[in-house]
């Protein structure tokens, strides 16, 4: 049991990556559309490039979206809405009429005429002025449980009551009583017909649902298209119908599991390629679980966002800012990794998006432009310029595809150009997203490095106040290391910032370091060499502690930990040997670790050379050349660069830069006359 737990602990990084691999694969496959892929690619107006195609099974010919919309519009235009008829209203109105009639008329003979008029208008119905009527000629009138079709002009509007009354009285030769009757009817006549919106909506929905989405069938074995025939007209509609039926037909029965198995294999291969790339070209990233997780999270986010866009509307895939992916990966890692991950992600998205070839071509070209143009993100204008170039490439590529497919500009979708503009605007979100990722994953981008390099930052101001000599030394080391990093292709910004903070631990005991001694009094003279060595060595541990309290990124703390490697405080060791020949050299050795990157190795060399250069009595080119060779050769002999990915050729380039820079610093000036 103990051995098993030990093996788990020893291989915890591998176990985590395996778990991450399985989870990422499962999540991406889950996001994939639940439909098979038609094995033929075809485009309207282009020749059929495959063998003669015959119907593999019976399938219906689907109507086009335009045809369905036209039928729906025809149904809506010819739809007869429903109106409810209130039969109780007539008895109420006549009752009120009999009550009010004696108050207006004394002639009993006229009462029957008025009642007859009310019966006539309520036979078809009275409708309120604000009640809507359809454009169609007829309505469906619901009386109890019966429905009858009625011409809408037979309904009496309240505003037309006077006209209908006057016409009726003229026919009865009772025009003399028009005003009196109207005053009476105006107060008692009430609408009894109203729109039944619920029943109308239900009936309309049923009619729309009954629209057939097909227009015939193709029987199994029937020839669909011959090799070389142009895909257009009815042939295009049949091929499109076959594709839809084929894709839905595949996800039935055991086919579901086979297709799912195929998806798993392809996604697994994609992620294996990513791991192989990291193993061969970026082993330091592969060893860092946080960085590997970061890469997978970005891939999954892009797949998720694209899936949502496709489900909502296929055209919206052009609005998904996929170029954010290479921008972010380039900001945190390097362009080569950014482009590789971008290409793998685009290949995965090919299973999701419509017109996959066009999409893959478009996004890969855009990704290449992103990698080639986006640089120095800490300069705000650079991102805007790059996004403009990316958007332009999107538009040009889409325009070219449209011209190829259509042969003209008649059917170009100008809306997609607007989507590309929105894509560019969304890509600008890369800046705040980089900041969010820095906080979530503890990574460092060039933007953060630029902020850390500000000498007015609180920590560097404190270093300047407490240890001004160390601060000046750090600036000199930063200048030397940055120049060397540029020469060998290392991250110059990271090197500069690491050099500026590498000695912050000296603030705790600044007076014990010679660059801060201004009075000529050396406190080491009052203590033993062993205690002096401990104070000198502790500045590394103190620096790490100060850095963590001030939330410096781990990539900067690495420079503090490694800038002396496992070298010794040789001066105090030699001094101790004079008093104690049996002194243990390990008590005078820095705790390490040794540099494990090109950048930390450059800072180690620059720090040692800059500090030792202060002891040169005659700093001419020959002396500088000899002492640089001596110091760096001693570091190589001590195995300080065994873990750093720096070559002997690059070390020679670093030496050359250091010699040149120190020569420029210590060059002799002409003596000015008094």
XYZ file of C-alpha atoms in Angstrom:
674
model
C 0.000 0.000 0.000
C 2.828 2.362 0.913
C 4.627 1.649 -2.367
C 1.423 2.270 -4.333
C 0.902 5.634 -2.663
C 4.553 6.487 -3.290
C 4.167 5.656 -6.995
C 1.023 7.781 -7.206
C 2.805 10.708 -5.568
C 5.846 10.310 -7.807
C 3.699 10.196 -10.940
C 1.085 12.725 -9.887
C 1.971 15.072 -12.754
C 1.477 12.298 -15.327
C -1.776 11.218 -13.659
C -3.072 14.784 -13.738
C -2.221 15.215 -17.428
C -3.938 11.914 -18.242
C -7.034 13.040 -16.360
C -6.941 16.415 -18.145
C -6.562 14.666 -21.502
C -9.573 12.394 -20.886
C -11.782 15.232 -19.596
C -10.880 17.547 -22.486
C -11.551 14.812 -25.051
C -14.923 13.939 -23.482
C -15.984 17.598 -23.289
C -15.040 18.391 -26.898
C -16.823 15.267 -28.198
C -19.872 16.227 -26.137
C -19.882 19.674 -27.767
C -19.701 18.207 -31.261
C -23.003 18.250 -33.208
C -24.979 15.038 -32.931
C -25.054 14.399 -36.660
C -22.949 12.376 -39.038
C -20.726 13.914 -41.692
C -21.815 13.514 -45.322
C -18.925 11.883 -47.155
C -19.239 14.109 -50.236
C -18.370 17.796 -50.453
C -20.298 19.720 -53.091
C -20.988 23.351 -53.965
C -23.751 24.931 -55.983
C -22.655 25.732 -59.535
C -19.595 23.451 -59.370
C -19.061 20.086 -61.164
C -19.672 16.851 -59.259
C -16.157 15.513 -58.686
C -17.020 12.009 -57.484
C -18.296 8.811 -59.102
C -21.866 8.554 -60.360
C -24.169 8.827 -57.374
C -27.266 6.677 -56.858
C -29.764 6.984 -54.014
C -28.598 4.669 -51.178
C -32.123 4.603 -49.702
C -35.539 6.209 -50.121
C -35.541 9.818 -49.000
C -37.765 12.897 -49.412
C -36.788 15.980 -51.400
C -36.754 18.883 -49.008
C -38.197 22.237 -49.911
C -35.826 25.171 -49.760
C -36.088 27.702 -46.960
C -37.341 30.214 -49.497
C -40.136 27.909 -50.659
C -41.225 27.182 -47.104
C -41.209 30.885 -46.229
C -43.295 31.667 -49.311
C -45.843 29.016 -48.339
C -45.987 30.344 -44.802
C -46.533 33.848 -46.119
C -49.365 32.559 -48.356
C -50.985 30.758 -45.420
C -50.801 33.863 -43.261
C -52.227 36.030 -46.061
C -55.157 33.675 -46.637
C -55.806 32.835 -43.016
C -59.357 33.519 -41.764
C -59.208 34.570 -38.089
C -61.750 33.639 -35.434
C -64.145 36.014 -33.651
C -66.424 35.226 -30.695
C -70.153 36.042 -30.825
C -71.917 36.982 -27.559
C -75.534 35.732 -28.007
C -76.680 37.080 -24.639
C -75.994 40.674 -25.640
C -79.111 40.994 -27.891
C -81.570 40.115 -25.118
C -79.863 42.591 -22.811
C -79.987 45.345 -25.419
C -83.672 44.717 -26.302
C -84.584 44.707 -22.612
C -82.838 48.066 -22.202
C -84.594 49.287 -25.355
C -88.034 48.474 -23.962
C -87.170 50.279 -20.750
C -85.814 53.419 -22.417
C -88.274 53.654 -25.346
C -91.204 55.277 -23.390
C -88.826 57.984 -22.221
C -88.197 59.081 -25.800
C -91.312 58.130 -27.803
C -95.030 58.231 -27.004
C -95.996 56.439 -30.225
C -96.351 52.705 -29.535
C -96.311 51.851 -33.242
C -92.679 52.830 -33.605
C -91.487 50.444 -30.900
C -91.670 47.394 -33.178
C -89.578 49.123 -35.866
C -86.783 49.845 -33.418
C -86.802 46.297 -32.066
C -86.682 44.916 -35.591
C -83.612 47.069 -36.345
C -81.805 45.799 -33.245
C -82.597 42.203 -34.156
C -81.253 42.769 -37.672
C -77.913 44.279 -36.638
C -77.321 41.682 -33.947
C -78.073 38.801 -36.316
C -74.525 39.104 -37.749
C -73.075 41.127 -34.895
C -71.821 44.501 -33.733
C -68.092 45.100 -33.312
C -66.206 47.855 -31.467
C -64.391 50.549 -33.421
C -60.989 49.598 -32.018
C -61.408 45.855 -32.621
C -59.061 44.813 -35.495
C -60.401 43.115 -38.596
C -58.260 41.039 -40.990
C -57.173 41.970 -44.490
C -59.025 38.905 -45.754
C -62.646 39.224 -46.870
C -64.073 36.717 -44.392
C -63.925 35.868 -40.709
C -64.856 32.746 -38.740
C -67.628 33.597 -36.297
C -67.908 31.337 -33.233
C -71.496 31.116 -31.925
C -71.570 28.707 -29.008
C -70.248 25.415 -30.350
C -70.766 26.318 -33.974
C -68.396 28.103 -36.352
C -69.642 29.868 -39.475
C -67.819 31.878 -42.113
C -69.054 35.433 -42.426
C -68.168 38.311 -44.737
C -66.529 40.892 -42.495
C -68.469 43.779 -44.091
C -71.692 42.371 -42.590
C -70.495 43.308 -39.133
C -71.634 46.713 -37.897
C -68.983 49.002 -36.492
C -70.177 51.248 -33.681
C -69.150 54.244 -35.766
C -71.360 52.977 -38.626
C -74.439 52.598 -36.385
C -75.887 55.955 -37.399
C -75.524 55.252 -41.120
C -77.135 51.800 -40.812
C -79.996 53.224 -38.724
C -80.720 56.064 -41.127
C -80.723 53.653 -44.085
C -83.155 51.346 -42.293
C -85.537 54.196 -41.314
C -85.515 55.571 -44.862
C -86.629 52.187 -46.139
C -89.492 52.286 -43.588
C -90.250 55.931 -44.440
C -89.519 56.913 -40.866
C -86.761 59.411 -41.562
C -88.447 62.010 -39.364
C -87.490 59.981 -36.297
C -83.817 59.484 -37.176
C -82.310 61.739 -34.506
C -84.530 60.435 -31.707
C -83.827 56.803 -32.570
C -80.073 57.443 -32.835
C -79.958 59.128 -29.419
C -81.789 56.125 -27.997
C -79.658 53.451 -29.719
C -76.368 55.227 -29.057
C -76.842 54.706 -25.331
C -77.993 51.066 -25.377
C -76.227 49.363 -28.325
C -73.100 47.436 -27.213
C -70.616 45.351 -29.269
C -71.161 41.589 -29.131
C -68.369 40.422 -31.492
C -64.691 40.401 -30.462
C -61.507 38.846 -31.751
C -60.638 35.398 -30.326
C -56.865 35.740 -30.460
C -56.123 32.512 -28.625
C -58.211 30.405 -30.997
C -56.864 32.295 -34.054
C -53.226 31.779 -33.012
C -53.851 28.105 -32.371
C -55.552 27.616 -35.732
C -52.818 29.539 -37.574
C -50.120 27.471 -35.867
C -51.867 24.273 -36.915
C -52.025 25.449 -40.520
C -48.365 26.437 -40.502
C -47.407 23.126 -38.919
C -49.294 21.287 -41.619
C -47.111 22.781 -44.337
C -45.156 19.954 -45.940
C -41.379 20.433 -45.840
C -40.927 17.983 -48.683
C -41.953 17.965 -52.335
C -41.651 14.411 -53.498
C -39.350 11.462 -52.856
C -36.349 9.798 -54.430
C -36.499 6.021 -54.538
C -33.541 3.839 -53.663
C -31.256 3.119 -56.608
C -32.363 6.129 -58.644
C -29.503 8.015 -60.303
C -28.977 11.389 -58.668
C -26.003 12.883 -60.522
C -23.234 11.831 -62.892
C -19.536 12.557 -62.591
C -18.787 15.979 -64.069
C -22.381 17.232 -64.014
C -22.890 20.722 -62.623
C -24.546 20.834 -59.203
C -27.465 23.192 -59.682
C -31.239 23.443 -59.697
C -33.100 20.267 -58.809
C -29.881 18.244 -58.557
C -28.590 20.589 -55.870
C -31.874 20.319 -53.951
C -31.797 16.504 -54.142
C -28.139 16.384 -53.002
C -28.897 18.780 -50.156
C -31.873 16.607 -49.141
C -29.728 13.461 -49.276
C -27.096 15.114 -47.108
C -29.676 16.143 -44.478
C -31.289 12.699 -44.475
C -27.916 10.962 -44.393
C -26.676 12.973 -41.420
C -29.854 12.418 -39.403
C -30.094 8.769 -40.494
C -26.587 7.974 -39.213
C -27.366 8.813 -35.589
C -29.798 5.957 -35.137
C -29.338 2.623 -33.389
C -25.804 1.289 -33.111
C -24.573 3.883 -35.629
C -24.620 6.409 -32.783
C -21.914 4.582 -30.862
C -19.734 3.975 -33.910
C -19.826 7.654 -34.892
C -19.135 8.644 -31.296
C -16.179 6.258 -31.305
C -14.873 7.875 -34.503
C -15.148 11.338 -32.977
C -13.253 10.180 -29.895
C -10.428 8.789 -32.048
C -10.051 12.019 -34.049
C -10.145 14.302 -30.990
C -7.712 11.991 -29.187
C -5.300 12.156 -32.135
C -5.520 15.955 -32.122
C -4.661 16.215 -28.440
C -1.902 13.611 -28.771
C -0.327 15.826 -31.444
C -0.423 18.693 -28.956
C 1.308 16.631 -26.270
C 3.930 15.391 -28.748
C 4.636 18.951 -29.855
C 5.058 20.088 -26.247
C 7.255 17.106 -25.449
C 9.590 17.683 -28.396
C 9.731 21.468 -28.618
C 8.377 22.870 -25.318
C 9.269 20.345 -22.567
C 9.374 23.060 -19.916
C 5.737 23.902 -20.651
C 4.723 20.227 -20.626
C 6.237 19.846 -17.157
C 4.084 22.698 -15.830
C 0.554 21.427 -15.139
C -0.804 24.965 -14.854
C 0.413 25.910 -18.327
C -0.893 22.704 -19.905
C -4.270 23.287 -18.235
C -4.252 26.860 -19.516
C -3.763 25.688 -23.108
C -6.550 23.102 -22.881
C -8.946 25.569 -21.264
C -8.461 27.999 -24.167
C -9.100 25.276 -26.752
C -12.292 24.144 -24.999
C -13.545 27.728 -24.618
C -13.162 28.328 -28.359
C -14.943 25.063 -29.218
C -17.757 25.938 -26.789
C -18.266 29.488 -28.107
C -18.246 28.292 -31.723
C -20.765 25.541 -30.909
C -23.126 28.095 -29.356
C -22.803 30.335 -32.428
C -23.532 27.459 -34.840
C -26.601 26.351 -32.872
C -27.979 29.897 -32.894
C -27.169 30.716 -36.525
C -24.470 29.192 -38.716
C -23.517 32.594 -40.129
C -22.484 33.794 -36.661
C -19.379 31.571 -36.656
C -17.674 34.437 -38.497
C -18.269 36.619 -35.442
C -16.421 34.288 -33.046
C -13.016 35.948 -32.344
C -10.926 32.817 -32.847
C -7.756 34.882 -33.366
C -7.814 35.707 -29.653
C -6.358 32.203 -29.149
C -3.001 32.763 -30.934
C -2.777 36.288 -29.485
C -3.077 35.007 -25.921
C -0.771 32.023 -26.419
C 1.813 34.246 -28.073
C 1.570 36.726 -25.184
C 2.219 34.028 -22.569
C 4.414 31.600 -24.495
C 5.718 32.048 -28.052
C 4.435 32.424 -31.646
C 5.228 28.873 -32.718
C 3.134 27.319 -29.953
C 0.368 29.866 -30.556
C 0.076 28.982 -34.253
C 0.265 25.227 -33.639
C -2.539 25.282 -31.049
C -4.594 27.587 -33.287
C -4.333 25.169 -36.212
C -5.315 22.189 -34.038
C -8.321 24.106 -32.688
C -9.445 25.071 -36.197
C -9.201 21.427 -37.288
C -11.472 20.455 -34.387
C -13.943 23.180 -35.319
C -14.115 21.757 -38.839
C -16.457 19.098 -37.422
C -18.844 21.764 -36.127
C -19.096 24.560 -38.670
C -20.818 24.559 -42.068
C -18.583 24.834 -45.165
C -15.714 23.397 -43.153
C -13.033 23.749 -45.854
C -13.698 27.455 -46.325
C -13.800 27.992 -42.580
C -10.539 26.112 -41.943
C -8.741 27.959 -44.757
C -10.081 31.320 -43.571
C -9.145 30.800 -39.917
C -5.679 29.367 -40.579
C -4.797 32.318 -42.815
C -6.143 34.715 -40.170
C -4.141 32.885 -37.484
C -0.937 33.222 -39.509
C -1.563 36.935 -39.958
C -2.169 37.218 -36.208
C 1.142 35.552 -35.357
C 3.038 37.650 -37.911
C 1.527 41.020 -37.004
C 0.708 41.006 -33.275
C 3.792 42.016 -31.312
C 4.593 44.045 -28.220
C 1.078 43.956 -26.810
C 2.110 46.425 -24.149
C 1.974 49.036 -26.910
C -1.763 49.690 -27.219
C -1.644 50.849 -30.842
C -0.088 47.561 -31.981
C -3.169 45.513 -31.116
C -5.496 47.924 -32.932
C -3.332 47.860 -36.072
C -3.084 44.062 -35.989
C -6.831 43.617 -35.483
C -7.440 45.885 -38.475
C -5.153 43.708 -40.600
C -6.829 40.515 -39.376
C -10.292 41.895 -40.192
C -9.119 42.929 -43.659
C -7.742 39.431 -44.331
C -11.069 37.922 -43.254
C -12.932 40.165 -45.705
C -10.568 39.578 -48.622
C -10.588 35.788 -48.165
C -14.384 35.641 -47.845
C -14.743 37.866 -50.923
C -12.477 35.534 -52.916
C -14.467 32.437 -51.916
C -17.755 34.133 -52.845
C -16.453 35.105 -56.283
C -15.226 31.543 -56.864
C -18.557 29.999 -55.866
C -20.945 32.438 -57.527
C -18.945 33.786 -60.449
C -20.351 37.243 -59.707
C -21.216 39.578 -56.828
C -25.002 39.300 -57.118
C -25.429 36.894 -54.210
C -22.673 38.136 -51.904
C -23.810 38.412 -48.276
C -22.729 41.875 -47.211
C -23.934 41.101 -43.693
C -20.924 38.817 -43.248
C -18.598 41.807 -43.670
C -20.363 43.369 -40.694
C -19.818 40.131 -38.761
C -16.094 40.333 -39.552
C -16.011 43.861 -38.133
C -17.704 42.622 -34.958
C -15.159 39.793 -34.894
C -12.359 42.376 -34.945
C -13.951 44.388 -32.145
C -14.332 41.230 -30.053
C -10.653 40.399 -30.697
C -9.718 43.607 -28.873
C -11.009 41.861 -25.743
C -7.680 39.986 -25.763
C -6.137 42.705 -23.569
C -8.499 42.381 -20.573
C -8.617 38.603 -21.113
C -4.834 38.425 -20.738
C -5.138 40.263 -17.422
C -7.868 37.842 -16.242
C -5.760 34.825 -17.205
C -2.776 36.233 -15.356
C -4.802 36.356 -12.161
C -6.444 32.947 -12.668
C -3.366 30.957 -13.727
C -0.512 32.981 -12.257
C 1.084 33.520 -15.681
C 3.036 36.553 -16.823
C 2.624 38.419 -20.102
C 4.709 41.194 -21.655
C 2.105 43.699 -20.459
C 2.739 42.740 -16.826
C 6.480 42.693 -17.411
C 6.306 46.256 -18.686
C 4.473 47.317 -15.526
C 7.043 45.539 -13.340
C 9.925 47.241 -15.163
C 8.749 50.671 -14.030
C 11.447 51.979 -11.687
C 8.805 54.061 -9.918
C 7.026 50.926 -8.708
C 6.805 50.637 -4.923
C 9.240 47.739 -4.556
C 11.953 49.215 -6.792
C 11.562 52.604 -5.063
C 12.078 50.846 -1.746
C 15.185 49.108 -3.140
C 16.480 52.476 -4.380
C 15.989 54.038 -0.935
C 17.354 51.203 1.208
C 20.105 49.917 -1.090
C 20.955 52.552 -3.718
C 24.160 50.761 -4.761
C 22.282 47.504 -5.297
C 19.609 49.370 -7.256
C 22.250 50.873 -9.561
C 23.921 47.460 -9.913
C 20.538 45.893 -10.836
C 19.939 48.482 -13.548
C 23.375 47.827 -15.007
C 22.775 44.069 -14.964
C 19.377 44.629 -16.607
C 20.980 46.620 -19.449
C 23.692 44.005 -20.000
C 21.288 41.051 -19.801
C 18.724 42.645 -22.109
C 21.322 43.237 -24.797
C 22.587 39.655 -24.461
C 19.022 38.279 -24.612
C 18.335 40.164 -27.840
C 21.501 38.686 -29.317
C 20.534 35.040 -28.661
C 16.771 35.334 -29.223
C 15.693 35.037 -25.578
C 12.793 36.928 -23.977
C 14.474 40.306 -23.527
C 11.631 41.874 -21.538
C 11.549 38.959 -19.093
C 15.339 39.067 -18.709
C 15.317 42.795 -18.005
C 12.620 42.560 -15.334
C 14.230 39.499 -13.744
C 17.552 41.353 -13.542
C 15.931 44.416 -11.950
C 14.504 42.328 -9.102
C 17.175 39.669 -8.689
C 18.879 41.341 -5.702
C 15.898 42.758 -3.769
C 16.851 40.493 -0.845
C 19.806 42.769 -0.124
C 17.414 45.391 1.294
C 17.302 43.513 4.610
C 21.063 43.906 5.213
C 22.082 46.503 2.642
C 25.206 47.713 4.499
C 26.780 44.233 4.327
C 27.100 44.490 0.527
C 30.032 46.526 -0.793
C 28.046 48.480 -3.401
C 26.059 50.083 -0.557
C 29.038 50.939 1.677
C 29.696 54.664 1.345
C 31.492 55.442 4.621
C 34.468 53.141 4.157
C 33.394 51.059 7.176
C 32.941 47.364 6.385
C 30.722 45.571 8.953
C 32.176 42.214 7.884
C 35.353 43.157 9.716
C 33.454 42.831 12.999
C 32.027 39.342 12.417
C 33.314 35.896 11.496
C 33.668 34.789 7.863
C 31.069 32.072 8.484
C 28.502 34.628 9.686
C 29.376 36.957 6.792
C 28.830 34.151 4.307
C 25.469 33.340 5.892
C 24.329 36.981 5.535
C 25.471 37.091 1.911
C 23.805 33.767 1.061
C 20.590 34.707 2.853
C 19.943 37.585 0.471
C 18.600 34.975 -1.981
C 16.137 33.542 0.544
C 15.222 37.050 1.752
C 14.608 38.082 -1.840
C 12.233 35.165 -2.414
C 10.319 36.059 0.749
C 10.067 39.758 -0.190
C 8.968 38.832 -3.726
C 6.194 36.566 -2.461
C 4.946 39.221 -0.012
C 4.766 41.683 -2.910
C 3.020 39.154 -5.195
C 5.749 39.035 -7.813
C 5.120 36.337 -10.444
C 6.919 33.007 -10.133
C 8.771 33.659 -13.405
C 10.431 36.677 -11.764
C 11.111 34.815 -8.508
C 12.967 32.221 -10.606
C 15.638 34.842 -11.318
C 16.053 35.553 -7.599
C 16.426 31.832 -6.832
C 18.889 31.041 -9.610
C 21.095 34.094 -10.131
C 23.884 32.564 -7.998
C 23.001 28.942 -8.720
C 25.014 26.624 -6.460
C 28.187 28.708 -6.548
C 30.155 29.522 -3.379
C 30.919 32.713 -1.474
C 34.565 32.020 -2.213
C 36.041 35.155 -0.589
C 34.755 34.307 2.878
C 35.511 30.605 2.430
C 39.182 31.421 1.736
C 39.194 33.768 4.701
C 37.765 31.025 6.952
C 40.412 28.558 5.752
C 43.068 30.829 7.266
C 41.510 30.242 10.688
C 40.050 26.759 10.174
C 41.679 24.518 7.539
C 38.856 21.996 8.009
C 36.098 24.448 7.058
C 33.273 22.795 5.076
C 32.820 24.444 1.686
C 29.148 23.436 1.646
C 28.514 25.992 4.404
C 29.570 28.668 1.915
C 27.473 27.476 -1.032
C 24.275 29.127 -2.320
C 21.210 26.866 -2.045
C 20.399 27.013 -5.757
C 18.802 25.810 -7.904
C 20.998 26.350 -10.926
C 19.468 28.245 -13.890
C 16.881 26.203 -15.800
C 16.189 28.516 -18.729
C 18.091 30.577 -21.233
C 16.876 33.771 -19.557
C 17.984 32.855 -16.016
C 21.384 31.732 -17.345
C 21.896 35.109 -19.055
C 21.095 36.989 -15.842
C 23.542 34.802 -13.874
C 26.350 35.614 -16.316
C 25.494 39.312 -16.474
C 25.269 39.614 -12.682
C 28.614 37.959 -12.054
C 30.388 39.952 -14.765
C 28.922 43.316 -13.763
C 29.737 42.827 -10.068
C 33.306 41.679 -10.787
C 33.924 44.517 -13.239
C 33.989 46.953 -10.297
C 37.273 45.377 -9.151
C 39.093 46.056 -12.407
C 41.930 48.507 -11.811
C 42.694 49.079 -15.477
C 39.478 48.337 -17.387
C 40.850 48.226 -20.925
C 39.592 45.841 -23.599
C 42.225 43.183 -22.857
C 41.454 43.144 -19.146
C 37.707 43.052 -19.748
C 38.092 40.224 -22.260
C 40.168 38.113 -19.865
C 37.992 38.557 -16.799
C 34.701 37.878 -18.704
C 36.219 34.664 -20.086
C 37.471 33.704 -16.635
C 34.190 34.290 -14.799
C 31.904 32.554 -17.291
C 34.330 29.655 -17.773
C 34.295 29.133 -14.011
C 30.478 29.022 -14.081
C 30.556 26.442 -16.891
C 33.087 24.332 -15.002
C 30.827 24.488 -11.961
C 27.970 23.002 -13.992
C 25.768 26.055 -13.529
C 24.225 25.828 -17.020
C 23.560 22.101 -17.215
C 19.794 22.529 -16.824
C 19.473 25.644 -18.979
C 18.486 25.342 -22.636
C 21.440 27.457 -23.730
C 24.130 26.270 -26.149
C 27.864 26.937 -26.119
C 27.390 29.010 -29.238
C 24.847 31.174 -27.448
C 27.134 31.478 -24.421
C 29.878 32.759 -26.727
C 27.402 35.308 -28.140
C 26.538 36.420 -24.594
C 30.247 36.813 -23.801
C 30.733 38.942 -26.900
C 27.875 41.280 -25.954
C 29.063 41.576 -22.330
C 32.598 42.424 -23.431
C 31.359 45.042 -25.883
C 28.985 46.667 -23.376
C 31.555 46.768 -20.560
C 34.146 48.229 -22.930
C 31.692 50.995 -23.831
C 30.973 51.634 -20.146
C 34.621 51.815 -19.090
C 36.073 53.529 -22.172
C 38.510 56.347 -21.416
C 37.474 59.924 -22.127
C 39.839 62.648 -23.270
C 41.028 64.842 -20.451
C 39.330 68.220 -20.523
C 41.607 71.286 -20.063
C 41.240 73.185 -16.817
